[in-house]
Amino acid sequence: MLKPIGEGNSRLARSDWLGGRKKPPLLRTRELGYGVLERLGFGNRAPEATGLPGAMLSEVLLVSAPGKVILHGEHAVVHGKVALAVALNLRTFLRLQPHSNGRVGLNLPNIGVRRAWDVASLQLLDTSFLGHGDSAALTAKHVEKLKEVVGFPKDCVDPEHLAVLAFLYLYLSICQSQRALPSLDITVWSELPTGAGLGSSAAYSVCLAAALLTACEEIPNPLKDGEAAGRWTEENLELINKWAFQGERVIHGNPSGVDNAVSTWGGALRYQQGKISSLKRPPVLKILLINTKVPRSTKVLVANVRSRLLKELIDMNQHHLNALGVGHASLDQLCQVTTAHGLHSKLTGAGGGGCGITLLRPDVERPEVEATKRALSGYGFDCWETSVGAPGVSVHTAASLDASVQQGLDSL
């Protein structure tokens, strides 16, 4: 039997709440646990905002975060110069579904990952080395210890293992404030290609951090009645970004922090020597994003530029990058195709293949855009018509998501 809630252990009927005759009790998930709240009929959250059962948030949490492109400075930034990074309106979407089956599941349909764990088994793991809510404490030794604790090979560096490891780190770290780890299923689906230098891992980490912090009531759900989407406050975004950066550390080791910052705040960011600042009122620019599908190593390309060191502006920038040795025949072909249609392109990211962007000026006619896309596809390139300057991490209603996103989240 559940003990009655309220002063003097007397029951407080919902009719009393709704009629305003008595003040509703303040229920906290941390105090009662998810299972108790579900049995009480509150879903996975207590009605803390107003005390009314109808004001509680939906059991399902839907979060999205954008990718990123580097407009200028992708290699100069390594040598202390300014880089300009902008949020790409291709997004990663996460659905968090709380339940009470004693399991936690992770589904990543883009990379074919589907894993599940018993909460009771995870609860028994010695995770004291992770600290207590300290999002700045992660080191390489912690990552290696986490691999050992969860039974991963010491030398695992493939994207699938690292994505799962980042999830487990954030889940175990953020949710340790709960009396018991929560049962939930998380599915993450992305419009972003992986391994293309578009910040897909950062968008993944930002979505995980935002969803888990919200589910554990470390930050409130900002979605208001009647709104299709909501954004967190600046203070809450700072916390999301700190935890997302730790997820990026699990995946990349020593990231700059630019990708997760762009994915958190959106818009455009200026980055120089470790300092990140937002640009006020960045323009929303339409672009073509082209993936040459040529694999490249960021580490090798950055090292090559360093060894060589003892703009129309977009065109000039691309020529400079070629001179630094980070161009590629596929990127040259991309630029030739778009130039033939009166457009201007450059690589984005490390270069050596990967992706390029083409600026779509407001005066470009629709037939010219379509012809350019067909020509690029003819060379085997993937092409997206999108924009930069997109909003950062957001929470959504299910009805506001496109059918393609819903289908992606439903694919297992």
Short mmCIF file of C-alpha atoms in Angstrom, two decimals:
data_model
loop_
_atom_site.label_atom_id
_atom_site.label_comp_id
_atom_site.label_asym_id
_atom_site.label_seq_id
_atom_site.Cartn_x
_atom_site.Cartn_y
_atom_site.Cartn_z
CA MET A 1 0.00 0.00 0.00
CA LEU A 2 1.16 3.51 -0.77
CA LYS A 3 1.13 5.87 2.17
CA PRO A 4 -1.33 8.75 1.85
CA ILE A 5 0.13 12.09 0.81
CA GLY A 6 -0.61 15.34 2.61
CA GLU A 7 -0.48 16.85 6.04
CA GLY A 8 -1.33 14.48 8.85
CA ASN A 9 -1.24 11.57 6.41
CA SER A 10 -4.75 12.44 5.26
CA ARG A 11 -5.69 11.78 1.66
CA LEU A 12 -6.20 14.76 -0.62
CA ALA A 13 -8.69 14.05 -3.38
CA ARG A 14 -8.06 15.35 -6.90
CA SER A 15 -11.48 16.99 -6.79
CA ASP A 16 -10.18 19.14 -3.91
CA TRP A 17 -7.19 20.19 -6.01
CA LEU A 18 -9.22 21.12 -9.04
CA GLY A 19 -11.83 22.92 -6.98
CA GLY A 20 -9.20 24.98 -5.21
CA ARG A 21 -10.48 24.03 -1.76
CA LYS A 22 -7.13 22.82 -0.53
CA LYS A 23 -3.53 23.43 -1.46
CA PRO A 24 -2.10 20.46 -3.40
CA PRO A 25 0.94 18.69 -2.02
CA LEU A 26 4.37 19.35 -3.49
CA LEU A 27 5.55 16.11 -5.04
CA ARG A 28 9.12 15.59 -6.17
CA THR A 29 10.28 12.79 -8.40
CA ARG A 30 13.53 12.60 -6.42
CA GLU A 31 11.59 11.88 -3.23
CA LEU A 32 8.98 9.49 -4.57
CA GLY A 33 10.65 7.83 -7.58
CA TYR A 34 9.22 7.26 -11.03
CA GLY A 35 7.29 4.10 -10.17
CA VAL A 36 5.34 5.76 -7.33
CA LEU A 37 4.41 8.74 -9.48
CA GLU A 38 3.21 6.49 -12.28
CA ARG A 39 1.06 4.49 -9.86
CA LEU A 40 -0.37 7.75 -8.55
CA GLY A 41 -1.33 8.69 -12.10
CA PHE A 42 1.19 11.51 -12.59
CA GLY A 43 3.26 9.89 -15.36
CA ASN A 44 6.95 10.45 -14.77
CA ARG A 45 6.78 13.99 -13.37
CA ALA A 46 5.14 15.67 -10.42
CA PRO A 47 2.88 18.67 -11.01
CA GLU A 48 5.36 21.06 -9.40
CA ALA A 49 4.62 24.18 -11.44
CA THR A 50 1.02 24.68 -10.33
CA GLY A 51 0.11 21.57 -8.37
CA LEU A 52 -2.60 20.69 -10.88
CA PRO A 53 -2.53 17.19 -12.40
CA GLY A 54 -3.44 18.61 -15.82
CA ALA A 55 -0.41 20.95 -15.81
CA MET A 56 2.17 18.19 -15.69
CA LEU A 57 4.40 17.65 -18.69
CA SER A 58 3.98 14.79 -21.12
CA GLU A 59 5.65 11.50 -20.30
CA VAL A 60 7.42 11.59 -23.65
CA LEU A 61 10.16 14.18 -24.03
CA LEU A 62 11.15 15.25 -27.56
CA VAL A 63 14.37 17.22 -27.98
CA SER A 64 16.35 18.39 -31.00
CA ALA A 65 19.71 20.08 -31.58
CA PRO A 66 21.36 21.40 -34.77
CA GLY A 67 24.57 20.40 -36.49
CA LYS A 68 27.21 22.96 -37.44
CA VAL A 69 29.34 24.18 -40.30
CA ILE A 70 32.47 26.30 -40.18
CA LEU A 71 32.07 29.28 -42.50
CA HIS A 72 35.64 30.52 -42.21
CA GLY A 73 38.78 29.76 -40.21
CA GLU A 74 38.61 25.97 -40.03
CA HIS A 75 42.41 25.61 -39.98
CA ALA A 76 43.47 29.10 -38.93
CA VAL A 77 41.69 28.54 -35.61
CA VAL A 78 44.27 25.89 -34.68
CA HIS A 79 46.90 28.62 -34.87
CA GLY A 80 45.13 31.19 -32.72
CA LYS A 81 43.03 32.93 -35.37
CA VAL A 82 39.26 33.42 -35.44
CA ALA A 83 36.83 30.78 -36.70
CA LEU A 84 33.17 31.46 -37.44
CA ALA A 85 30.86 28.52 -36.74
CA VAL A 86 27.13 28.53 -37.48
CA ALA A 87 24.26 26.22 -36.58
CA LEU A 88 23.08 24.07 -39.47
CA ASN A 89 19.37 23.50 -39.89
CA LEU A 90 19.83 19.75 -40.18
CA ARG A 91 19.03 18.42 -36.73
CA THR A 92 19.36 15.47 -34.41
CA PHE A 93 16.15 14.40 -32.65
CA LEU A 94 15.76 12.51 -29.38
CA ARG A 95 12.73 10.87 -27.83
CA LEU A 96 12.84 9.95 -24.14
CA GLN A 97 10.10 7.61 -22.92
CA PRO A 98 10.01 6.99 -19.15
CA HIS A 99 8.54 3.71 -17.92
CA SER A 100 8.69 1.36 -14.93
CA ASN A 101 9.92 -1.93 -16.40
CA GLY A 102 13.31 -1.79 -14.69
CA ARG A 103 15.17 -1.36 -17.97
CA VAL A 104 17.00 1.44 -19.75
CA GLY A 105 17.25 1.26 -23.53
CA LEU A 106 19.22 3.13 -26.20
CA ASN A 107 18.23 3.01 -29.87
CA LEU A 108 20.38 4.68 -32.55
CA PRO A 109 18.84 3.67 -35.88
CA ASN A 110 21.28 5.73 -37.98
CA ILE A 111 24.21 3.55 -36.94
CA GLY A 112 22.35 0.32 -36.18
CA VAL A 113 22.71 0.37 -32.39
CA ARG A 114 20.09 -1.06 -30.07
CA ARG A 115 21.13 -1.77 -26.48
CA ALA A 116 19.32 -2.33 -23.19
CA TRP A 117 20.42 -2.79 -19.59
CA ASP A 118 18.78 -3.79 -16.32
CA VAL A 119 18.59 -0.72 -14.11
CA ALA A 120 19.31 -2.89 -11.08
CA SER A 121 22.60 -4.04 -12.65
CA LEU A 122 23.63 -0.48 -13.51
CA GLN A 123 22.73 0.59 -9.98
CA LEU A 124 25.30 -1.88 -8.62
CA LEU A 125 28.18 -0.49 -10.70
CA ASP A 126 30.86 1.40 -8.82
CA THR A 127 30.68 4.80 -10.50
CA SER A 128 32.15 6.80 -7.63
CA PHE A 129 35.08 7.72 -9.90
CA LEU A 130 32.70 9.85 -11.98
CA GLY A 131 32.29 12.33 -9.12
CA HIS A 132 29.03 13.70 -7.81
CA GLY A 133 27.37 15.96 -10.34
CA ASP A 134 30.69 17.54 -11.36
CA SER A 135 30.47 18.09 -15.12
CA ALA A 136 34.05 19.38 -15.27
CA ALA A 137 35.82 16.37 -13.79
CA LEU A 138 36.06 13.96 -16.76
CA THR A 139 39.53 12.84 -17.78
CA ALA A 140 40.95 10.23 -20.15
CA LYS A 141 41.50 7.95 -17.14
CA HIS A 142 37.83 8.27 -16.24
CA VAL A 143 36.84 7.21 -19.76
CA GLU A 144 39.11 4.16 -19.60
CA LYS A 145 37.72 3.28 -16.17
CA LEU A 146 34.16 3.63 -17.51
CA LYS A 147 35.00 1.21 -20.34
CA GLU A 148 36.22 -1.28 -17.75
CA VAL A 149 33.19 -0.87 -15.50
CA VAL A 150 30.63 -1.35 -18.29
CA GLY A 151 32.59 -4.19 -19.90
CA PHE A 152 33.74 -2.51 -23.11
CA PRO A 153 37.06 -3.44 -24.76
CA LYS A 154 39.85 -1.12 -23.69
CA ASP A 155 40.79 -0.31 -27.28
CA CYS A 156 37.26 0.30 -28.60
CA VAL A 157 37.26 3.47 -30.70
CA ASP A 158 34.54 2.73 -33.24
CA PRO A 159 31.64 5.25 -33.40
CA GLU A 160 29.08 2.72 -32.20
CA HIS A 161 30.90 1.87 -28.97
CA LEU A 162 31.77 5.50 -28.28
CA ALA A 163 28.16 6.64 -28.79
CA VAL A 164 26.95 4.03 -26.29
CA LEU A 165 29.73 4.94 -23.87
CA ALA A 166 28.82 8.65 -24.03
CA PHE A 167 25.20 7.76 -23.26
CA LEU A 168 26.15 5.59 -20.28
CA TYR A 169 28.45 8.29 -18.93
CA LEU A 170 25.74 10.98 -19.11
CA TYR A 171 22.99 8.68 -17.83
CA LEU A 172 25.00 7.41 -14.84
CA SER A 173 26.42 10.86 -14.00
CA ILE A 174 23.32 13.02 -14.38
CA CYS A 175 20.86 10.51 -12.94
CA GLN A 176 22.94 9.64 -9.87
CA SER A 177 21.11 12.45 -8.05
CA GLN A 178 18.03 10.19 -8.09
CA ARG A 179 17.42 7.73 -5.29
CA ALA A 180 17.20 5.07 -7.98
CA LEU A 181 18.27 5.23 -11.60
CA PRO A 182 15.22 5.85 -13.79
CA SER A 183 13.78 3.34 -16.24
CA LEU A 184 13.52 4.85 -19.71
CA ASP A 185 13.98 4.32 -23.43
CA ILE A 186 15.91 6.80 -25.54
CA THR A 187 15.86 6.87 -29.32
CA VAL A 188 18.08 9.27 -31.26
CA TRP A 189 17.67 9.82 -35.00
CA SER A 190 19.54 12.39 -37.05
CA GLU A 191 19.28 14.23 -40.35
CA LEU A 192 23.06 14.71 -40.16
CA PRO A 193 25.47 12.31 -41.84
CA THR A 194 28.01 10.92 -39.38
CA GLY A 195 31.74 11.45 -39.75
CA ALA A 196 31.32 14.38 -42.15
CA GLY A 197 32.51 17.18 -39.87
CA LEU A 198 29.00 18.53 -39.31
CA GLY A 199 28.87 18.17 -35.53
CA SER A 200 26.70 15.06 -35.41
CA SER A 201 28.32 13.76 -32.20
CA ALA A 202 27.92 17.15 -30.52
CA ALA A 203 24.23 17.34 -31.45
CA TYR A 204 23.85 13.82 -30.01
CA SER A 205 25.56 14.80 -26.75
CA VAL A 206 23.54 18.02 -26.45
CA CYS A 207 20.26 16.16 -26.95
CA LEU A 208 21.23 13.54 -24.35
CA ALA A 209 22.30 16.16 -21.81
CA ALA A 210 19.17 18.28 -22.26
CA ALA A 211 16.80 15.30 -22.07
CA LEU A 212 18.42 13.64 -19.05
CA LEU A 213 18.76 16.89 -17.11
CA THR A 214 15.08 17.61 -17.75
CA ALA A 215 13.93 14.07 -16.92
CA CYS A 216 15.87 14.20 -13.64
CA GLU A 217 14.45 17.66 -12.87
CA GLU A 218 17.87 19.30 -12.75
CA ILE A 219 16.36 21.83 -15.19
CA PRO A 220 12.68 22.52 -15.93
CA ASN A 221 10.91 21.59 -19.14
CA PRO A 222 10.47 24.96 -20.91
CA LEU A 223 7.61 23.83 -23.15
CA LYS A 224 4.48 25.86 -22.43
CA ASP A 225 0.88 24.97 -23.20
CA GLY A 226 -0.09 25.86 -26.74
CA GLU A 227 3.49 26.18 -27.96
CA ALA A 228 5.07 23.87 -30.52
CA ALA A 229 8.61 24.27 -29.21
CA GLY A 230 10.45 25.68 -26.22
CA ARG A 231 13.99 26.85 -25.38
CA TRP A 232 15.75 26.72 -22.04
CA THR A 233 17.01 29.78 -20.17
CA GLU A 234 20.60 30.96 -20.53
CA GLU A 235 21.49 29.46 -17.15
CA ASN A 236 20.04 26.09 -18.10
CA LEU A 237 21.76 26.18 -21.50
CA GLU A 238 25.07 26.67 -19.70
CA LEU A 239 24.45 23.47 -17.74
CA ILE A 240 23.38 21.56 -20.86
CA ASN A 241 26.51 22.72 -22.66
CA LYS A 242 28.80 21.68 -19.80
CA TRP A 243 27.43 18.15 -19.75
CA ALA A 244 27.38 17.91 -23.56
CA PHE A 245 31.06 18.85 -23.59
CA GLN A 246 31.75 15.87 -21.33
CA GLY A 247 29.89 13.63 -23.78
CA GLU A 248 32.10 15.03 -26.55
CA ARG A 249 35.17 14.26 -24.43
CA VAL A 250 34.09 10.63 -24.19
CA ILE A 251 33.76 10.45 -27.98
CA HIS A 252 36.65 12.65 -29.16
CA GLY A 253 39.08 12.87 -26.26
CA ASN A 254 40.04 16.54 -26.52
CA PRO A 255 37.37 18.52 -28.40
CA SER A 256 37.51 22.30 -28.75
CA GLY A 257 34.00 22.82 -27.35
CA VAL A 258 32.86 24.71 -30.46
CA ASP A 259 30.56 22.01 -31.82
CA ASN A 260 28.58 21.48 -28.62
CA ALA A 261 28.37 25.26 -28.02
CA VAL A 262 26.91 25.86 -31.50
CA SER A 263 24.48 22.99 -31.02
CA THR A 264 23.40 24.33 -27.62
CA TRP A 265 22.94 28.02 -28.45
CA GLY A 266 22.41 27.92 -32.22
CA GLY A 267 22.93 30.98 -34.39
CA ALA A 268 26.57 31.89 -35.02
CA LEU A 269 29.59 31.73 -32.72
CA ARG A 270 33.02 33.31 -32.85
CA TYR A 271 35.81 31.10 -31.58
CA GLN A 272 39.41 32.13 -30.87
CA GLN A 273 41.99 30.60 -28.54
CA GLY A 274 39.41 28.78 -26.47
CA LYS A 275 37.06 31.75 -26.10
CA ILE A 276 33.57 31.39 -27.53
CA SER A 277 31.15 34.27 -28.00
CA SER A 278 27.76 34.51 -29.71
CA LEU A 279 27.19 36.88 -32.60
CA LYS A 280 24.18 39.11 -32.14
CA ARG A 281 21.39 38.70 -34.70
CA PRO A 282 23.23 36.45 -37.15
CA PRO A 283 21.62 36.33 -40.60
CA VAL A 284 19.82 33.18 -41.67
CA LEU A 285 21.58 32.19 -44.89
CA LYS A 286 20.31 29.63 -47.37
CA ILE A 287 22.93 27.19 -48.55
CA LEU A 288 23.48 23.95 -50.38
CA LEU A 289 25.36 21.47 -48.20
CA ILE A 290 27.24 18.94 -50.28
CA ASN A 291 28.84 15.76 -48.97
CA THR A 292 31.54 14.51 -51.33
CA LYS A 293 31.52 11.23 -49.34
CA VAL A 294 35.33 11.20 -49.51
CA PRO A 295 36.64 10.10 -46.08
CA ARG A 296 39.31 12.20 -44.41
CA SER A 297 41.32 12.41 -41.19
CA THR A 298 41.01 15.73 -39.37
CA LYS A 299 44.11 14.97 -37.27
CA VAL A 300 46.32 14.31 -40.34
CA LEU A 301 45.03 17.35 -42.24
CA VAL A 302 45.61 19.69 -39.29
CA ALA A 303 49.14 18.30 -38.89
CA ASN A 304 49.85 18.89 -42.60
CA VAL A 305 48.81 22.55 -42.33
CA ARG A 306 51.04 23.01 -39.28
CA SER A 307 54.04 21.60 -41.17
CA ARG A 308 53.54 24.15 -43.98
CA LEU A 309 53.63 27.06 -41.57
CA LEU A 310 57.67 27.03 -40.28
CA LYS A 311 37.94 36.79 -51.03
CA GLU A 312 34.83 37.21 -53.93
CA LEU A 313 35.62 36.18 -50.20
CA ILE A 314 34.29 32.60 -50.35
CA ASP A 315 36.36 31.89 -53.48
CA MET A 316 39.48 33.45 -51.95
CA ASN A 317 38.99 31.40 -48.79
CA GLN A 318 38.78 28.18 -50.80
CA HIS A 319 41.93 29.04 -52.75
CA HIS A 320 43.80 29.70 -49.51
CA LEU A 321 42.67 26.33 -48.15
CA ASN A 322 43.87 24.63 -51.34
CA ALA A 323 47.21 26.36 -50.92
CA LEU A 324 47.41 24.90 -47.41
CA GLY A 325 47.03 21.43 -48.87
CA VAL A 326 43.62 20.56 -47.45
CA GLY A 327 41.72 20.62 -50.72
CA HIS A 328 40.71 17.57 -52.72
CA ALA A 329 39.80 16.80 -56.32
CA SER A 330 36.21 16.18 -55.24
CA LEU A 331 36.02 19.64 -53.65
CA ASP A 332 37.53 21.20 -56.78
CA GLN A 333 34.85 19.43 -58.82
CA LEU A 334 32.17 20.74 -56.46
CA CYS A 335 33.42 24.31 -56.87
CA GLN A 336 33.60 23.98 -60.67
CA VAL A 337 30.02 22.72 -60.87
CA THR A 338 28.60 25.50 -58.72
CA THR A 339 30.69 28.19 -60.42
CA ALA A 340 29.26 27.10 -63.77
CA HIS A 341 25.83 27.95 -62.31
CA GLY A 342 26.92 31.32 -60.96
CA LEU A 343 27.29 30.13 -57.36
CA HIS A 344 30.23 30.11 -54.95
CA SER A 345 31.43 27.28 -52.73
CA LYS A 346 34.09 26.27 -50.24
CA LEU A 347 34.93 23.32 -48.05
CA THR A 348 33.76 23.26 -44.47
CA GLY A 349 35.61 21.51 -41.68
CA ALA A 350 38.98 19.82 -42.06
CA GLY A 351 38.86 19.43 -45.84
CA GLY A 352 40.58 16.63 -47.72
CA GLY A 353 37.13 15.53 -48.89
CA GLY A 354 34.20 15.67 -46.55
CA CYS A 355 31.67 18.46 -47.05
CA GLY A 356 31.39 21.78 -48.84
CA ILE A 357 28.87 24.60 -48.69
CA THR A 358 27.42 26.71 -51.47
CA LEU A 359 25.88 30.10 -50.70
CA LEU A 360 22.42 30.63 -52.17
CA ARG A 361 22.00 34.37 -52.59
CA PRO A 362 18.46 35.74 -52.26
CA ASP A 363 18.41 36.61 -55.98
CA VAL A 364 19.21 33.06 -57.16
CA GLU A 365 16.35 31.67 -59.26
CA ARG A 366 14.75 28.37 -58.28
CA PRO A 367 15.51 26.66 -61.66
CA GLU A 368 19.22 27.45 -61.18
CA VAL A 369 19.21 25.90 -57.72
CA GLU A 370 17.53 22.74 -59.00
CA ALA A 371 19.92 22.49 -61.94
CA THR A 372 22.89 22.83 -59.59
CA LYS A 373 21.55 20.10 -57.31
CA ARG A 374 21.06 17.76 -60.27
CA ALA A 375 24.59 18.43 -61.50
CA LEU A 376 26.09 17.75 -58.08
CA SER A 377 24.08 14.55 -57.70
CA GLY A 378 25.39 13.50 -61.09
CA TYR A 379 28.90 13.37 -59.62
CA GLY A 380 27.70 11.12 -56.80
CA PHE A 381 27.54 13.85 -54.16
CA ASP A 382 24.80 14.00 -51.52
CA CYS A 383 23.15 17.40 -51.49
CA TRP A 384 20.84 19.14 -49.00
CA GLU A 385 19.15 22.48 -49.45
CA THR A 386 19.11 23.97 -45.97
CA SER A 387 20.09 27.07 -43.99
CA VAL A 388 22.52 28.21 -41.31
CA GLY A 389 21.80 30.31 -38.23
CA ALA A 390 19.33 27.72 -36.90
CA PRO A 391 18.02 27.76 -33.30
CA GLY A 392 19.90 25.73 -30.72
CA VAL A 393 18.69 22.84 -28.58
CA SER A 394 14.90 22.83 -28.24
CA VAL A 395 12.07 20.75 -26.85
CA HIS A 396 9.05 19.96 -29.05
CA THR A 397 5.51 18.67 -29.05
CA ALA A 398 4.98 15.47 -31.01
CA ALA A 399 2.52 17.21 -33.34
CA SER A 400 5.16 19.77 -34.37
CA LEU A 401 7.58 17.19 -35.78
CA ASP A 402 7.61 16.35 -39.47
CA ALA A 403 6.43 12.90 -40.54
CA SER A 404 9.98 12.02 -41.64
CA VAL A 405 11.28 12.73 -38.12
CA GLN A 406 8.52 10.69 -36.51
CA GLN A 407 9.30 7.84 -38.90
CA GLY A 408 13.01 8.07 -38.07
CA LEU A 409 12.33 7.92 -34.33
CA ASP A 410 10.03 4.95 -34.85
CA SER A 411 12.61 2.96 -36.85
CA LEU A 412 14.38 0.36 -34.70
#
